[in-house]
């Protein structure tokens, strides 16, 4: 019966009554969602960089302190670093085959991405709140 | 993990070289480069948050010939990854898989990402010091 309903399930899976945990596409989906968000964000970011070319400190902080610029920069940092660490994870898993080395690299990449994202967001908030 | 003598798929050098393969590996290479480039973004934001002197230093480094070269490479990598990423999103949605379309979209990706890079730099130069 279940074989008819779900022909993709393996024989072993049917015997053990183990089905999908519904999380198999989580990584893939998060990569695509962040990619989709990054399309307009990157266009905004590059246009802003061109606009800000040669800006002095007052000019740049004045621009970044505007609420919509601060908000978009924070969203860019969050989506960008999430996308980057998901992508780097796949690269490491593809090319690094020694378990210990792979695990160490994955941990470094994930921690570094979080730390850098938070550092960037902290800098934006500091400028936005004028501290 | 147990090492079993399963048959492996042929190695890369077995396949004849195709133009679309270049874009495939460039997507990964630019992704890694962009992840590295985020260090520069976080440095730039942190410098702005810590004050005018630090920001002037950062602008000096980025504005040097080497800084501009890195920034130029970063901008092309960004536009390439953006355009090819959109190409990937179309594939994910089930469109553009046939050989002719894949070739055409590869060409469009190369041309559009180069054009966007030139446009962004021309815009940056024309805005230079305007803020």
XYZ file of C-alpha atoms in Angstrom:
262
model
C 0.000 0.000 0.000
C 2.672 2.468 1.040
C 4.769 1.240 -1.860
C 2.035 2.379 -4.209
C 1.615 5.684 -2.419
C 5.324 6.375 -2.207
C 7.321 4.450 -4.825
C 10.470 6.439 -3.963
C 10.830 4.684 -0.602
C 13.430 1.968 -0.445
C 12.573 -1.596 0.564
C 14.674 -1.226 3.708
C 12.930 2.024 4.563
C 9.530 0.281 4.291
C 10.633 -2.594 6.517
C 12.034 -0.300 9.196
C 9.068 2.071 8.937
C 11.521 4.933 8.595
C 10.308 7.609 6.276
C 11.418 11.092 5.420
C 12.119 13.338 8.394
C 10.832 16.190 6.168
C 14.139 17.992 6.603
C 16.027 16.545 3.660
C 15.770 19.713 1.601
C 16.412 22.152 4.431
C 19.955 23.074 3.364
C 19.016 23.304 -0.311
C 15.933 25.413 0.435
C 17.787 27.826 2.756
C 20.461 28.286 0.070
C 17.777 29.175 -2.511
C 15.785 31.441 -0.183
C 18.879 33.459 0.731
C 19.884 33.542 -2.969
C 16.496 34.985 -3.860
C 16.752 37.608 -1.106
C 20.295 38.501 -2.181
C 19.316 39.344 -5.786
C 17.706 42.723 -4.963
C 19.986 43.255 -1.939
C 23.173 42.949 -4.021
C 21.810 45.321 -6.679
C 21.013 47.830 -3.912
C 24.451 47.262 -2.346
C 26.438 47.836 -5.553
C 24.344 50.884 -6.489
C 24.993 52.246 -2.983
C 28.743 51.597 -3.237
C 28.849 53.482 -6.545
C 26.889 56.343 -4.957
C 29.228 56.358 -1.942
C 32.472 56.297 -3.971
C 35.033 58.539 -2.322
C 32.711 59.455 0.560
C 34.299 60.777 3.757
C 33.417 59.483 7.243
C 30.559 61.920 7.834
C 29.110 61.230 4.404
C 29.234 57.468 4.821
C 27.920 57.292 8.404
C 25.209 59.815 7.544
C 24.092 57.565 4.691
C 24.252 54.358 6.760
C 22.441 55.924 9.730
C 19.272 56.357 7.653
C 16.878 53.660 8.908
C 16.232 51.970 5.543
C 19.933 51.846 4.671
C 20.826 50.423 8.103
C 18.030 47.869 7.858
C 18.962 46.774 4.325
C 22.650 46.491 5.297
C 21.736 44.287 8.280
C 19.517 42.074 6.094
C 22.331 41.896 3.506
C 24.833 40.800 6.181
C 22.449 38.191 7.613
C 21.398 36.730 4.254
C 24.902 37.030 2.784
C 26.738 35.268 5.584
C 24.080 32.573 5.873
C 24.317 31.957 2.114
C 28.143 31.984 2.260
C 28.437 29.448 5.070
C 25.895 27.135 3.406
C 27.899 27.313 0.170
C 31.286 26.828 1.846
C 29.868 23.831 3.725
C 29.085 22.109 0.411
C 32.545 22.929 -0.977
C 34.234 21.488 2.134
C 32.041 18.376 2.071
C 32.880 17.864 -1.620
C 36.659 18.236 -1.422
C 37.809 17.433 2.130
C 37.546 13.724 2.805
C 39.464 13.279 6.051
C 36.784 13.272 8.726
C 38.696 15.234 11.389
C 39.890 17.859 8.950
C 36.420 18.206 7.435
C 34.769 18.613 10.828
C 37.341 21.190 11.961
C 36.906 23.224 8.757
C 33.103 23.110 9.004
C 33.230 24.359 12.593
C 35.688 27.155 11.727
C 33.593 28.280 8.745
C 30.305 28.255 10.680
C 31.743 30.090 13.697
C 33.612 32.617 11.531
C 30.489 33.358 9.478
C 28.443 33.976 12.612
C 31.138 36.121 14.218
C 31.673 38.225 11.073
C 27.947 38.672 10.500
C 27.465 39.838 14.090
C 30.519 42.139 13.886
C 29.107 43.748 10.737
C 25.623 44.100 12.227
C 27.097 45.543 15.436
C 29.017 48.157 13.407
C 25.844 49.133 11.499
C 23.815 49.448 14.730
C 26.568 51.510 16.380
C 26.508 53.951 13.458
C 22.702 53.909 13.202
C 22.227 54.725 16.902
C 24.999 57.311 16.719
C 27.095 55.921 19.563
C 32.998 4.882 7.303
C 33.598 1.546 5.582
C 35.513 1.786 2.327
C 33.870 -0.473 -0.233
C 35.050 -1.109 -3.762
C 32.117 0.565 -5.436
C 32.539 1.682 -9.044
C 33.337 5.388 -9.251
C 32.090 7.859 -11.817
C 34.780 8.904 -14.320
C 37.158 11.644 -13.289
C 36.971 15.148 -14.666
C 39.645 14.651 -17.331
C 37.605 11.883 -18.989
C 34.922 14.314 -20.173
C 35.540 16.569 -23.154
C 35.767 20.199 -22.134
C 32.612 22.266 -22.547
C 32.087 25.995 -22.206
C 29.290 25.488 -19.667
C 31.706 23.580 -17.403
C 33.756 26.765 -17.083
C 30.734 28.602 -15.670
C 30.022 25.747 -13.301
C 33.456 25.854 -11.696
C 33.574 29.672 -11.849
C 30.342 29.771 -9.849
C 32.031 27.841 -7.076
C 35.307 29.792 -7.349
C 33.548 33.175 -7.243
C 31.447 31.950 -4.314
C 34.599 31.153 -2.331
C 36.197 34.465 -3.369
C 33.093 36.410 -2.338
C 33.047 34.669 1.042
C 36.647 35.877 1.492
C 35.658 39.331 0.276
C 33.103 39.686 3.072
C 36.117 40.223 5.384
C 36.710 43.483 3.539
C 33.067 44.532 3.975
C 33.114 43.826 7.715
C 36.471 45.642 8.038
C 35.056 48.645 6.158
C 31.897 48.794 8.329
C 33.868 48.325 11.548
C 36.316 51.053 10.548
C 33.407 53.436 9.924
C 31.917 52.518 13.312
C 35.158 53.134 15.174
C 35.738 56.647 13.868
C 36.916 59.068 11.189
C 40.628 58.174 11.447
C 40.056 54.414 11.078
C 37.624 55.031 8.208
C 40.180 57.253 6.423
C 42.740 54.430 6.776
C 40.252 51.923 5.314
C 39.372 54.248 2.433
C 43.114 54.735 1.822
C 43.707 50.979 1.620
C 40.688 50.364 -0.610
C 41.563 53.410 -2.750
C 45.151 52.257 -3.406
C 45.863 50.614 -6.763
C 45.958 47.198 -5.108
C 42.745 47.879 -3.202
C 41.002 48.990 -6.377
C 42.247 45.888 -8.195
C 40.817 43.662 -5.456
C 37.584 45.668 -5.493
C 37.347 45.324 -9.285
C 37.807 41.561 -9.057
C 35.314 41.447 -6.197
C 32.738 43.380 -8.241
C 33.066 41.084 -11.260
C 32.898 37.984 -9.027
C 29.790 39.440 -7.398
C 28.023 40.134 -10.701
C 29.063 36.787 -12.153
C 27.799 34.888 -9.106
C 24.599 36.957 -9.166
C 23.865 36.339 -12.879
C 24.857 32.675 -12.793
C 22.939 32.280 -9.530
C 19.788 33.526 -11.260
C 20.540 30.986 -14.036
C 20.701 28.304 -11.337
C 17.377 29.460 -9.847
C 15.738 29.020 -13.268
C 17.150 25.500 -13.440
C 15.828 24.827 -9.927
C 12.398 25.885 -11.180
C 12.771 23.409 -14.069
C 13.537 25.780 -16.946
C 16.455 26.072 -19.351
C 17.951 22.597 -19.126
C 18.228 21.848 -22.851
C 21.673 22.240 -24.422
C 20.858 25.235 -26.611
C 19.326 27.220 -23.762
C 22.113 26.288 -21.335
C 24.670 27.535 -23.863
C 22.766 30.735 -24.565
C 22.238 31.484 -20.879
C 25.952 30.859 -20.232
C 26.820 33.446 -22.864
C 24.252 35.897 -21.474
C 25.714 35.401 -17.982
C 29.254 36.225 -19.155
C 28.185 39.271 -21.183
C 25.683 40.710 -18.674
C 28.012 40.290 -15.684
C 30.805 42.062 -17.579
C 28.417 44.833 -18.649
C 27.095 45.305 -15.095
C 30.674 45.537 -13.786
C 31.516 48.269 -16.310
C 28.266 50.141 -15.554
C 28.876 49.975 -11.779
C 32.426 51.313 -12.132
C 31.375 54.089 -14.516
C 28.649 55.037 -12.031
C 31.162 54.946 -9.167
C 33.629 57.134 -11.065
C 30.931 59.643 -11.993
C 29.733 59.847 -8.361
C 33.330 60.028 -7.093
C 33.546 62.494 -4.228
C 29.981 63.645 -4.888
C 28.894 62.814 -1.347
